[in-house]
Coordinates of C-alpha atoms and ligand atoms in Angstrom, one line a residue:
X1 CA -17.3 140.2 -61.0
X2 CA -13.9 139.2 -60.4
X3 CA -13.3 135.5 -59.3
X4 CA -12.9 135.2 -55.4
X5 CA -11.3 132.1 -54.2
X6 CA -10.9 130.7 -50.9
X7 CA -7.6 128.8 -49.4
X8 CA -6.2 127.6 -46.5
X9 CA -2.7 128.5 -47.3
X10 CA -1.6 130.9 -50.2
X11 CA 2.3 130.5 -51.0
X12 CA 3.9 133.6 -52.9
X13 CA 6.7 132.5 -55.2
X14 CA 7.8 129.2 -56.8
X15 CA 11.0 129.5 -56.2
X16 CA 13.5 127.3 -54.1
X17 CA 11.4 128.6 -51.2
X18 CA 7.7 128.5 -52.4
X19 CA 8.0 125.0 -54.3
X20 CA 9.9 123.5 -51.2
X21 CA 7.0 124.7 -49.2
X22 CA 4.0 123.5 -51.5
X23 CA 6.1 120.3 -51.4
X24 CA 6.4 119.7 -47.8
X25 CA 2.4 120.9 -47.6
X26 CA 1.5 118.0 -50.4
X27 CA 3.4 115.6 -48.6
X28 CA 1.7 116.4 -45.2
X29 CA -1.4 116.0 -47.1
X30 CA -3.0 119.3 -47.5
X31 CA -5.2 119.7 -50.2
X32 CA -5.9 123.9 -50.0
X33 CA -3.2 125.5 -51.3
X34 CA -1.8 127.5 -53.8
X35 CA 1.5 129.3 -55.4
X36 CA 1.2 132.8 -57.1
X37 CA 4.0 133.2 -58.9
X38 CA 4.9 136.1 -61.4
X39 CA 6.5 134.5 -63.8
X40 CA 5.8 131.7 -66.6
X41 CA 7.6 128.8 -64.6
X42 CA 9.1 127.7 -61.5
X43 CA 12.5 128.3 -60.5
X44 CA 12.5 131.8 -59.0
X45 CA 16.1 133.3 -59.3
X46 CA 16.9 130.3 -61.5
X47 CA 14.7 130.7 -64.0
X48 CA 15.1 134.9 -64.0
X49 CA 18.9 134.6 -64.1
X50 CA 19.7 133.7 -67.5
X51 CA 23.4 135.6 -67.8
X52 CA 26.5 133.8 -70.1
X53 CA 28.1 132.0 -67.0
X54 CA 25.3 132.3 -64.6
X55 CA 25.8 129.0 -62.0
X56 CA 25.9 128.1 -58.3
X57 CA 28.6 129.2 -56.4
X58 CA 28.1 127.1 -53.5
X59 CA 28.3 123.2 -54.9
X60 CA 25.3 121.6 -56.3
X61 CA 25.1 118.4 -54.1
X62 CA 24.6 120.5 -51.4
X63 CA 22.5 123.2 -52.9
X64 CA 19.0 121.2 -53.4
X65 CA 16.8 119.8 -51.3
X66 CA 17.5 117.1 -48.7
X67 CA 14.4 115.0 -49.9
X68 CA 15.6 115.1 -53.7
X69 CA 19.1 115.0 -53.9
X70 CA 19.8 114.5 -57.5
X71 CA 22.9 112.1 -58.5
X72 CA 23.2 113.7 -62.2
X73 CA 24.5 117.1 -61.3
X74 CA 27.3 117.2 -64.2
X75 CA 29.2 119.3 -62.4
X76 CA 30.4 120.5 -58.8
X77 CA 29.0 124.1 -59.3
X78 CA 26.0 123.2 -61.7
X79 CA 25.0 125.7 -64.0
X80 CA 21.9 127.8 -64.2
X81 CA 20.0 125.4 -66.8
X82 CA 20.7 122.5 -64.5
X83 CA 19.3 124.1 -61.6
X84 CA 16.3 125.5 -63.4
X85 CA 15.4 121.9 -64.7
X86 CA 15.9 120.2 -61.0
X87 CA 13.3 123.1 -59.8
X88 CA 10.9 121.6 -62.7
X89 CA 11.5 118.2 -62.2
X90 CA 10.6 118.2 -58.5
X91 CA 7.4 120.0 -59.0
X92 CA 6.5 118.0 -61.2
X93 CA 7.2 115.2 -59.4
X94 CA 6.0 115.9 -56.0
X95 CA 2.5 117.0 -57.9
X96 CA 2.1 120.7 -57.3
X97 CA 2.2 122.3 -60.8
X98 CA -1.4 122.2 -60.3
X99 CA -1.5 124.5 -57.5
X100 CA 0.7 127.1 -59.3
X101 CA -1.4 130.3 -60.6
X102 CA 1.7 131.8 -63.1
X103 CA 1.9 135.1 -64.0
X104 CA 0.1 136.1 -61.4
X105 CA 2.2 138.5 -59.2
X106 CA 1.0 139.7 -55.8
X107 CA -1.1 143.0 -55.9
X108 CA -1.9 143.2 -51.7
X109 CA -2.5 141.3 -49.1
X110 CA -5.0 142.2 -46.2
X111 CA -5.3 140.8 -43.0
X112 CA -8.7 140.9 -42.2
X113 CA -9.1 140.4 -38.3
X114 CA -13.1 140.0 -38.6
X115 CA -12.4 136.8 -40.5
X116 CA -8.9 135.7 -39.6
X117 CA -8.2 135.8 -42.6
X118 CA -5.9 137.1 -45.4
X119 CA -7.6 139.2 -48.4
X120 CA -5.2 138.6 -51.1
X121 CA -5.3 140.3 -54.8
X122 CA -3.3 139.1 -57.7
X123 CA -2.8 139.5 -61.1
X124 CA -5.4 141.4 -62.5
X125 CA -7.5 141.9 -59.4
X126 CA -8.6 138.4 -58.7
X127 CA -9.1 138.1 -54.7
X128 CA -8.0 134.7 -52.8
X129 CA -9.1 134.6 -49.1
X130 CA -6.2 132.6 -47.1
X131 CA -6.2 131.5 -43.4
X132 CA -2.4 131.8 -44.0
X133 CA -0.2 133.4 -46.1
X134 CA 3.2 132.9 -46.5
X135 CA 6.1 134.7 -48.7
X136 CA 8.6 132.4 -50.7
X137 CA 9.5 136.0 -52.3
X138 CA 13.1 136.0 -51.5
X139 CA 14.7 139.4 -51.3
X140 CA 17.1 139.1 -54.6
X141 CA 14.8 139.6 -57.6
X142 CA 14.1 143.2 -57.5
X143 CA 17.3 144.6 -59.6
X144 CA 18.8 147.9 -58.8
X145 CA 20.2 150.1 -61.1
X146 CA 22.5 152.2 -60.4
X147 CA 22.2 156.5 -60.6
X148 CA 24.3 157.9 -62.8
X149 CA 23.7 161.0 -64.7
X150 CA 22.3 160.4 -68.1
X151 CA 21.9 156.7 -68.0
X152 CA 18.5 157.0 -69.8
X153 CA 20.2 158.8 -73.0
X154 CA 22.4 155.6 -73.7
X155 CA 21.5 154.8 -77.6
X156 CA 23.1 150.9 -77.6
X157 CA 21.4 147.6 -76.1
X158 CA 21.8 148.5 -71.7
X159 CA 20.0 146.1 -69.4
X160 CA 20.3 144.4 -65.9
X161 CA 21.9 141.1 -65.0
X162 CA 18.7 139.4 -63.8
X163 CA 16.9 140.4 -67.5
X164 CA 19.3 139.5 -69.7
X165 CA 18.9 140.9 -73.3
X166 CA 19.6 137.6 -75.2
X167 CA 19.1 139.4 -78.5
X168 CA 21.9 142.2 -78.0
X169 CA 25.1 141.6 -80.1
X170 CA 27.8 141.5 -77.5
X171 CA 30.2 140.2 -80.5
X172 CA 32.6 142.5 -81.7
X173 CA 31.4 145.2 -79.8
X174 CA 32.6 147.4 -77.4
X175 CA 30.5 146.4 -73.5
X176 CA 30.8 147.6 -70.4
X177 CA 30.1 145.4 -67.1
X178 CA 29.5 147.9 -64.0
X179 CA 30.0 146.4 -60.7
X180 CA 32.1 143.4 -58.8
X181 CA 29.5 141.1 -57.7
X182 CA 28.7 137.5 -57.8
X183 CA 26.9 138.2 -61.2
X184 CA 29.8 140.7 -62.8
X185 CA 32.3 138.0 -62.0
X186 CA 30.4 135.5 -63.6
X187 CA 29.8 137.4 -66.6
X188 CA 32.9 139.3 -67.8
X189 CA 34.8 136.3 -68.4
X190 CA 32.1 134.5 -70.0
X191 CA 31.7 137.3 -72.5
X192 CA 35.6 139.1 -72.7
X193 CA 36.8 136.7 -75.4
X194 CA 33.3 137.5 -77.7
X195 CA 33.7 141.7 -77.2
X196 CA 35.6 143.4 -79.3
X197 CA 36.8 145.9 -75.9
X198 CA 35.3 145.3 -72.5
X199 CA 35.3 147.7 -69.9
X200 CA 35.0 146.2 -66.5
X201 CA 34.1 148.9 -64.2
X202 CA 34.6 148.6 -60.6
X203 CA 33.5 150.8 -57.6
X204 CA 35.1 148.4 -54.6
X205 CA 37.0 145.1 -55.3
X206 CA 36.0 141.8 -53.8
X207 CA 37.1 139.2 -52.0
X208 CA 37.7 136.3 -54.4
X209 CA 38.9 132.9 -53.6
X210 CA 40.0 129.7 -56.4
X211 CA 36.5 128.3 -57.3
X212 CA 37.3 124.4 -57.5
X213 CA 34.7 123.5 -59.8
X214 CA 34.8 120.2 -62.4
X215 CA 33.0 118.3 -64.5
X216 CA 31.7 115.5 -62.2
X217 CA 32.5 112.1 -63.9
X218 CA 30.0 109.8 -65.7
X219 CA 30.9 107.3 -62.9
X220 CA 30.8 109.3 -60.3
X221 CA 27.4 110.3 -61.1
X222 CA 26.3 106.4 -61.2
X223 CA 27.6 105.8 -57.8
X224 CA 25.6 108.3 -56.5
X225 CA 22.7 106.7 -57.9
X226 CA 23.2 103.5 -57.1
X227 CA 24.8 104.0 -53.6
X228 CA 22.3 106.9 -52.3
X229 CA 24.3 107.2 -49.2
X230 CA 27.4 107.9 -50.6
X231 CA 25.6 110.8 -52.4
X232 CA 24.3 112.0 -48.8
X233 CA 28.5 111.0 -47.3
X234 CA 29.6 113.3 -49.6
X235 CA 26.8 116.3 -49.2
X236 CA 27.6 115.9 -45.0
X237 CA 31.4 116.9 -45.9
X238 CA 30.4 119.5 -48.3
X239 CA 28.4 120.6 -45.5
X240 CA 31.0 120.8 -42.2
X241 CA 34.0 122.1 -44.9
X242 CA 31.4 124.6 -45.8
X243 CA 29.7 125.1 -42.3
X244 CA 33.7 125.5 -40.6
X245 CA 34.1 129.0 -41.9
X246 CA 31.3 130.9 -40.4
X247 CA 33.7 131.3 -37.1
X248 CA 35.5 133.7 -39.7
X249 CA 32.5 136.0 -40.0
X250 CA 31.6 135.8 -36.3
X251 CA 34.8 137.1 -35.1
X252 CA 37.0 134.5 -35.1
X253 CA 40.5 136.3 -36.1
X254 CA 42.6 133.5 -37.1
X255 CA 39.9 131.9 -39.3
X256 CA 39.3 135.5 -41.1
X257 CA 43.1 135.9 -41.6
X258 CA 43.2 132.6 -42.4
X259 CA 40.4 133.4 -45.3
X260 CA 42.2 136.3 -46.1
X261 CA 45.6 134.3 -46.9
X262 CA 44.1 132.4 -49.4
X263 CA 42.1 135.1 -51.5
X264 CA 45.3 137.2 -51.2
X265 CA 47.5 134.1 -52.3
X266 CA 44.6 133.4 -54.8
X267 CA 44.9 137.5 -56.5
X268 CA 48.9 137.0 -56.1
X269 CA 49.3 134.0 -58.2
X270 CA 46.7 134.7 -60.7
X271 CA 47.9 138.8 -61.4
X272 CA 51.1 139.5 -61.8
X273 CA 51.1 143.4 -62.5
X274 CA 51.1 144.6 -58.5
X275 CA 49.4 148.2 -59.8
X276 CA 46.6 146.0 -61.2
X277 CA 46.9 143.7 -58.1
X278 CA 46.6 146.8 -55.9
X279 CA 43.2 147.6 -57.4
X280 CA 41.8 144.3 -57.0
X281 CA 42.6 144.2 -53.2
X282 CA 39.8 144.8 -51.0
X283 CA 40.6 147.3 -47.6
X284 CA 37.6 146.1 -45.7
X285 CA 37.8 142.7 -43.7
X286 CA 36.9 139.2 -45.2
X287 CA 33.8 138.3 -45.2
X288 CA 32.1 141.5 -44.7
X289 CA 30.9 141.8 -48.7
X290 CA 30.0 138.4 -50.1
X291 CA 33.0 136.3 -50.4
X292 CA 33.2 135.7 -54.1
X293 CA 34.7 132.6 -55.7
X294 CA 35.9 132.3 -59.5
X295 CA 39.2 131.3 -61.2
X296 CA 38.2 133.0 -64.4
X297 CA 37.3 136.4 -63.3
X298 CA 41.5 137.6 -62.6
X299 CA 42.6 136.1 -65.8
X300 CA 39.6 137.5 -68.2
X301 CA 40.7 141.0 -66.8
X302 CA 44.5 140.5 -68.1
X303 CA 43.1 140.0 -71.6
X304 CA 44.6 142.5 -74.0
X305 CA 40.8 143.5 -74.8
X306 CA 39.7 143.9 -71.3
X307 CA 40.3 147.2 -69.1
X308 CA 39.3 147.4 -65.4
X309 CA 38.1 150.8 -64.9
X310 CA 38.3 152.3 -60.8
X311 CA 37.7 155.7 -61.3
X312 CA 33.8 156.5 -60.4
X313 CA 31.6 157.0 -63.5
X314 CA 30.7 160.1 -63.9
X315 CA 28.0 160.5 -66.8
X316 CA 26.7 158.0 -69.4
X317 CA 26.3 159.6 -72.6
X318 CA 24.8 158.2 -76.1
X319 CA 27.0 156.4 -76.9
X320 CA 29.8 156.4 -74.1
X321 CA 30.8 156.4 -70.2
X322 CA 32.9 159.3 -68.9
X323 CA 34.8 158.7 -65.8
X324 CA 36.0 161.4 -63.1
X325 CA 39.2 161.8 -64.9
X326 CA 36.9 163.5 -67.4
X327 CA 38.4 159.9 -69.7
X328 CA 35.6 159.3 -72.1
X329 CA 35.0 155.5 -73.1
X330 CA 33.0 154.7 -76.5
X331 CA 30.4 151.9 -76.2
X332 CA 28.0 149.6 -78.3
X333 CA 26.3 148.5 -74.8
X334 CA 26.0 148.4 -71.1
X335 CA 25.3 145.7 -68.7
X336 CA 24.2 146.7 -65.1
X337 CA 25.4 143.7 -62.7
X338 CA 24.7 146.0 -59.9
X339 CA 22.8 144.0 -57.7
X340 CA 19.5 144.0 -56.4
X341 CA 16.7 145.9 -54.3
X342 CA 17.6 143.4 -51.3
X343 CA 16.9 145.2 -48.4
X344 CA 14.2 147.5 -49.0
X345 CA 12.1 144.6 -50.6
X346 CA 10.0 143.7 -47.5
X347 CA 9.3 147.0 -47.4
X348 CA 8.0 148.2 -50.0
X349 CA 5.6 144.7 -50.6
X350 CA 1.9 145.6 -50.0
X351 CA 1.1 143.4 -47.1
X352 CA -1.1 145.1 -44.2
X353 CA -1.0 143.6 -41.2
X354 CA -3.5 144.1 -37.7
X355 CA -4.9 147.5 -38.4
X356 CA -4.0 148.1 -41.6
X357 CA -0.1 148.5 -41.3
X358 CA 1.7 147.8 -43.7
X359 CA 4.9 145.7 -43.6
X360 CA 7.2 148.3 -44.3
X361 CA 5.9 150.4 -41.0
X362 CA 6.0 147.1 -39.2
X363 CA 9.3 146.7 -40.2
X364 CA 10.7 150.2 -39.2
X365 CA 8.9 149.9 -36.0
X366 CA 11.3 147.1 -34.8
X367 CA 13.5 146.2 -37.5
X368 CA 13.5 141.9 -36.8
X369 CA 11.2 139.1 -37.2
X370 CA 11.4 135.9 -35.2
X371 CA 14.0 133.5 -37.1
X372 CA 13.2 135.5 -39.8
X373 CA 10.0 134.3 -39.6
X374 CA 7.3 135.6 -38.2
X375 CA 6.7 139.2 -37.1
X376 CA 4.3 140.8 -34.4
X377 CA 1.2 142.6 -35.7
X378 CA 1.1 140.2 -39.0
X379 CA -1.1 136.9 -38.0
X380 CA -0.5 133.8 -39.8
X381 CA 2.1 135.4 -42.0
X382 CA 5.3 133.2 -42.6
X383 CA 8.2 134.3 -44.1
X384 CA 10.7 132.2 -45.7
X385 CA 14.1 133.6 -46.7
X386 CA 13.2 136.7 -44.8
X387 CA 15.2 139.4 -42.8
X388 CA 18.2 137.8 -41.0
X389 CA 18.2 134.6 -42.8
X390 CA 20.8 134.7 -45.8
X391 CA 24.1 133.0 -45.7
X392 CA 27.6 134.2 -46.0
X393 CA 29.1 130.7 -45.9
X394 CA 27.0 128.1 -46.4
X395 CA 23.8 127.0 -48.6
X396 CA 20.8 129.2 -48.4
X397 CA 18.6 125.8 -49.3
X398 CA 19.5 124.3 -45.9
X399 CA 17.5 127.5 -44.0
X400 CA 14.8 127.7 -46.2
X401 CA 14.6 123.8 -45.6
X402 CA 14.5 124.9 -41.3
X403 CA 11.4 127.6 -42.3
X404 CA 9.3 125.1 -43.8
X405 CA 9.4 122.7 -41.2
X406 CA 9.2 125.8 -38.6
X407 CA 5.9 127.1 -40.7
X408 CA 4.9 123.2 -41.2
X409 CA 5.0 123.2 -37.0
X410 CA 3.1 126.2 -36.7
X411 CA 0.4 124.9 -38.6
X412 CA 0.5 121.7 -36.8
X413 CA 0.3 123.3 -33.8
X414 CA -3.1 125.5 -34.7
X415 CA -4.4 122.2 -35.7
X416 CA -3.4 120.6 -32.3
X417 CA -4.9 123.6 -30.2
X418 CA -7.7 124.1 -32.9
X419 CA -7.4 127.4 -33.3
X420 CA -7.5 129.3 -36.4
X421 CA -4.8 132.6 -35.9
X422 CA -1.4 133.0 -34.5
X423 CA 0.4 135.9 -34.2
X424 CA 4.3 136.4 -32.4
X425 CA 3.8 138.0 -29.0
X426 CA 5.6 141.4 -29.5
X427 CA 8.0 140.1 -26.3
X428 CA 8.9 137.4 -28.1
X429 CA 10.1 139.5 -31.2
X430 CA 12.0 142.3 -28.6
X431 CA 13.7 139.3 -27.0
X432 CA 14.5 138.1 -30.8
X433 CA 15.5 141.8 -31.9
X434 CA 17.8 142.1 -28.4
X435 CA 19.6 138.7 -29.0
X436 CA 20.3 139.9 -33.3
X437 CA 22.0 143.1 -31.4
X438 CA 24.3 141.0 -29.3
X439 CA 25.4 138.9 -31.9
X440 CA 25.7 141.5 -34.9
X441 CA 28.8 143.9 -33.0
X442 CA 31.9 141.4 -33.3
X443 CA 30.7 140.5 -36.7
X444 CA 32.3 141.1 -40.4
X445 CA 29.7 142.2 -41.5
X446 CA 29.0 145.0 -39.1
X447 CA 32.4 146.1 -38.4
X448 CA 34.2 144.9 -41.2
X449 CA 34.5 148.4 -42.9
X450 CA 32.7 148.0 -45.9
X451 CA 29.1 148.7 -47.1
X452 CA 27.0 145.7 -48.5
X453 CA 23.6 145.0 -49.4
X454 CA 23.5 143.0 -46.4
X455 CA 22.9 146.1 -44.5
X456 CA 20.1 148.8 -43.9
X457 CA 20.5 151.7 -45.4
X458 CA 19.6 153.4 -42.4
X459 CA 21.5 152.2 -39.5
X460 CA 24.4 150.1 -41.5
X461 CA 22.5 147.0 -39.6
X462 CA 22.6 143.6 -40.9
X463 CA 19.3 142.9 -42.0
X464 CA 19.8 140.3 -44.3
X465 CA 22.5 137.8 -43.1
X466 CA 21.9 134.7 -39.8
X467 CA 24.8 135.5 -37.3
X468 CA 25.0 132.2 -36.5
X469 CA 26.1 128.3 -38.4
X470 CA 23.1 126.5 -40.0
X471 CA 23.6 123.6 -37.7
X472 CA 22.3 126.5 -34.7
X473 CA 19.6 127.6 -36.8
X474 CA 18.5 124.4 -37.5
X475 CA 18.1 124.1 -33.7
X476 CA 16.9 127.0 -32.5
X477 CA 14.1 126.4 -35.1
X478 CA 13.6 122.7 -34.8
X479 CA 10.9 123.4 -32.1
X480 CA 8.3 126.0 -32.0
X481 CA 7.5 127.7 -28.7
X482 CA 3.8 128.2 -28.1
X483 CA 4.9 130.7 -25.3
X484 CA 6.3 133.1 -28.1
X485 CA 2.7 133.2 -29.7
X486 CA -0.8 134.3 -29.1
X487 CA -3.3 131.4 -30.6
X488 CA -6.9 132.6 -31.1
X489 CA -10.0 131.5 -32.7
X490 CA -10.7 133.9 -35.0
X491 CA -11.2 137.7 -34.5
X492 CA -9.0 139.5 -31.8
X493 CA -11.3 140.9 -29.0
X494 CA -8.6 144.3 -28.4
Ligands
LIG1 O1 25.0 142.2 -56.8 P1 25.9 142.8 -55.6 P2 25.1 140.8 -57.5 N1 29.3 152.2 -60.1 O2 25.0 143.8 -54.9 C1 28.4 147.7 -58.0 C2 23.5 136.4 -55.1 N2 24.1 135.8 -56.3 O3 24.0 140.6 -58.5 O4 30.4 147.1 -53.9 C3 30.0 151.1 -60.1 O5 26.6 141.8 -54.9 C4 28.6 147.4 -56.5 O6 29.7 148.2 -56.0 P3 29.9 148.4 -54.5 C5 24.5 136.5 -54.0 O7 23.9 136.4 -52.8 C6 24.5 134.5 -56.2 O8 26.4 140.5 -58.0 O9 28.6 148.8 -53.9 N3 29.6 149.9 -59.5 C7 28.8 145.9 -56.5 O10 30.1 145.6 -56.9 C8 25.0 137.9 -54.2 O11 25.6 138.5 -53.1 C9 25.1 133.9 -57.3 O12 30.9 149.5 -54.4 C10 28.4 149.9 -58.9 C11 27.9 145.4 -57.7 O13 27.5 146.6 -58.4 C12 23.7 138.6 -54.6 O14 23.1 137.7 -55.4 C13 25.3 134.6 -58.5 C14 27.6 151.0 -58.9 C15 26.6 144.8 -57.1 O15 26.9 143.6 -56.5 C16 23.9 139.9 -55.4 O16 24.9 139.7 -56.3 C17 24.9 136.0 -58.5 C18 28.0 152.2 -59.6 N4 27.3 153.3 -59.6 C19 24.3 136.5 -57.4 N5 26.4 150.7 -58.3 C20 25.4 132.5 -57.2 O17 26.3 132.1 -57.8 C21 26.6 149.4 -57.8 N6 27.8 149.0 -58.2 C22 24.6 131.6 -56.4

């Protein structure tokens, strides 16, 4: 027999998300909880991302949490190890390691209406029972490789950004980087000076502005801890210089030109060959693919060893790339920075909701869940960092920070009303769904002429990103509405 355990509240992921929300639940004093989590540690993205280069790129002070800000970040943009280790040291020190089951990935989770409850299995087919379940999965972990014709013949080292190969010889050798993403940009100039040719290849350039990053002084760092609330001073201006350009991505057009005058001034002074420059200029509007921000990334591509490659690849072969212009590159390896499975993610998990439907069919039913939250037809499921809740401007931390204490009222309010099942009220999710269509038209993202992972597939929707600043989300989300739920005790009698 398999072991069957019973919990109040079953947390998937210890990332950013899960661990902030075991945190928040050990400090409100529950006692029956617990984290699956795939992996050997904590850290989620941060531990998976291991790349040469691989760091923040929104600043550090304002990417953690706002109960643990942390006076040693060494520097503005903190690298991955840095950010791995503050995920470690705060579960650690806010007492959940216990709680975490690692590498122990989700199998499927039931809800089973004649108990109110979820059936959970994980790993290798234990069962947990939880009265609530909620997903710290995030939606960038899944990589996605791109389809090219042959890719699976390829004789040298190839792998993904998010699974690093630390044992491939990159010295000397002749690498490819496919793709212009956050993660490309961070690693071709990280690795361009070790290869002996690198070929960057690019399907659409990116918006890049000057990434002001520097070591943060010994000093510095000692104020902070002595003088907490200069720490917190400097995090609120972080936070409004960040917060200011979301108006750019709304449909503001003087704050997206203004955007766009300083990545353009940005690509002017740091390339000087125009044909080159031509290449690297987006056609799409600012904003509407992740802004990028790096002052390495221009430069490493004028290195005599470097070649930025435009024309679509064509085939991979054993030991090569050929490109449309039938131009055949030779190659010792291949690294795929070509982003992840982001929207389809939700989808495709294995969570089966009031009468057996699953997520995914829940999902193309009405494509929105309230704040990102919670969604009609799945009882006592919370998301965290679901649909409609990434960032293009500001730090993701600061939402996943709003969920929690959403979820932590939710809980409180089952408590309050002593009932054991809540489910959103399928009104309150076609009022949410009508007010994400109003919003999305003026927006960058929808109609700034490009295609991101930020939308479906399908319909070119945003799925992924809040139309909105942080400072509204925090405020639609500060209360919880019982009007927008249906609160039972137990079983549903329809
Ligand atoms: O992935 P992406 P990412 N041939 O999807 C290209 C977060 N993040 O891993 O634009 C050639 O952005 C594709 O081209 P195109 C952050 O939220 C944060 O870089 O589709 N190229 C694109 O350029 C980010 O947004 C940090 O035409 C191909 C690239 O691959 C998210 O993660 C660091 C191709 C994929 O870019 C994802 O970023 C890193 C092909 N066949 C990531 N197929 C921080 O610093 C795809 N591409 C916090």
């Amino acid at each position: 027999m398999l072991p069957q355990t019973h919990v109040d509240v079953l947390i998937v992921g210890a990332g950013f998300a899960g661990l902030g929300m075991a945190i928040e639940l050990r400090k409100a004093g529950w006692e029956s909880f617990l984290v699956i989590e795939k992996g050997d540690d904590v850290g989620g993205t941060w531990r998976e991302n291991r790349y040469p280069g691989c760091a923040c790129d929104i600043p550090s002070h304002l990417y953690s949490f706002s109960f643990d800000l942390n006076a040693g970040w060494t520097r503005m943009y903190a690298p991955q190890p840095e950010i791995w280790d503050y995920l470690r040291r705060c579960a650690k020190r806010y007492g959940v390691l216990g709680n975490i089951l690692f590498s122990t990935p989700l199998r499927d989770a039931v809800w089973e209406e004649a108990q109110g409850a979820w059936q959970v299995t994980v790993g290798e087919g234990m069962r947990i029972t939880a009265r609530v379940l909620i997903s710290g999965m995030g939606a960038l972990h899944v990589p996605q490789y791109p389809d090219l014709p042959g890719m699976e013949r390829f004789a040298g080292p190839s792998f993904h950004s998010a699974a690093w190969d630390a044992q491939a010889v990159l010295d000397g050798k002749d690498v490819a980087v496919i793709g212009t993403g956050a993660s490309a940009v961070q690693i071709t100039p990280q690795i361009a000076s070790r290869t002996q040719r690198l070929y960057h290849f690019q399907r659409t350039p990116a918006w890049i502005i000057p990434k002001a990053d520097f070591a943060i002084p010994k000093r510095w760092r000692r104020r902070f801890e002595r003088v907490p609330l200069l720490m917190r001073a400097f995090r609120t201006l972080l936070f409004w210089n960040l917060e200011m350009r979301v108006g750019g991505f709304l449909g503001n057009r003087r704050l997206n030109r203004l955007g766009t005058k300083l990545a353009l001034r940005h690509l002017e002074t740091q390339v000087r060959d125009p044909e080159l420059r031509g290449h690297l200029t987006p056609s799409y509007q600012f904003g509407c693919k992740r802004v990028l921000i790096s002052s390495d990334f221009y430069p490493a591509l004028q290195r005599p060893n470097v070649e930025l490659v435009t024309q679509p690849i064509t085939e991979v072969r054993e030991r090569s790339i050929v490109t449309a212009d039938g131009r055949e590159r030779p190659l010792d390896a291949i690294i795929y920075a070509t982003g992840f499975q982001a929207t389809r993610l939700l989808d495709s998990a294995a969570i089966y909701g009031r009468g057996g439907i699953s997520f995914g069919e829940g999902w193309q039913k009405r494509k929105a869940a309230l704040w990102g939250i919670t969604k009609y037809g799945f009882p006592n499921l919370f998301l965290l960092l679901g649909p409609n809740t990434g960032l293009g401007h500001n730090s993701v931390v600061l939402m996943i920070e709003a969920q929690i204490r959403y979820v932590m009222s939710c809980l409180a309010l089952m408590r309050r009303q002593q009932q054991q099942v809540m489910e959103l009220r399928e009104e309150a999710e076609e009022r949410f769904e009508e007010f994400l269509r109003k919003r999305m038209p003026g927006s960058v993202w929808q109609a700034g002429g490009c295609r991101s992972w930020y939308q479906d597939p399908e319909t070119g929707e945003n799925v992924a990103l809040w139309p909105g600043s942080v400072r509204e989300y925090q405020r639609r989300t500060r209360r919880v509405s019982a009007r927008d739920y249906e609160l039972r005790d137990g079983p549903r009698v329809n």
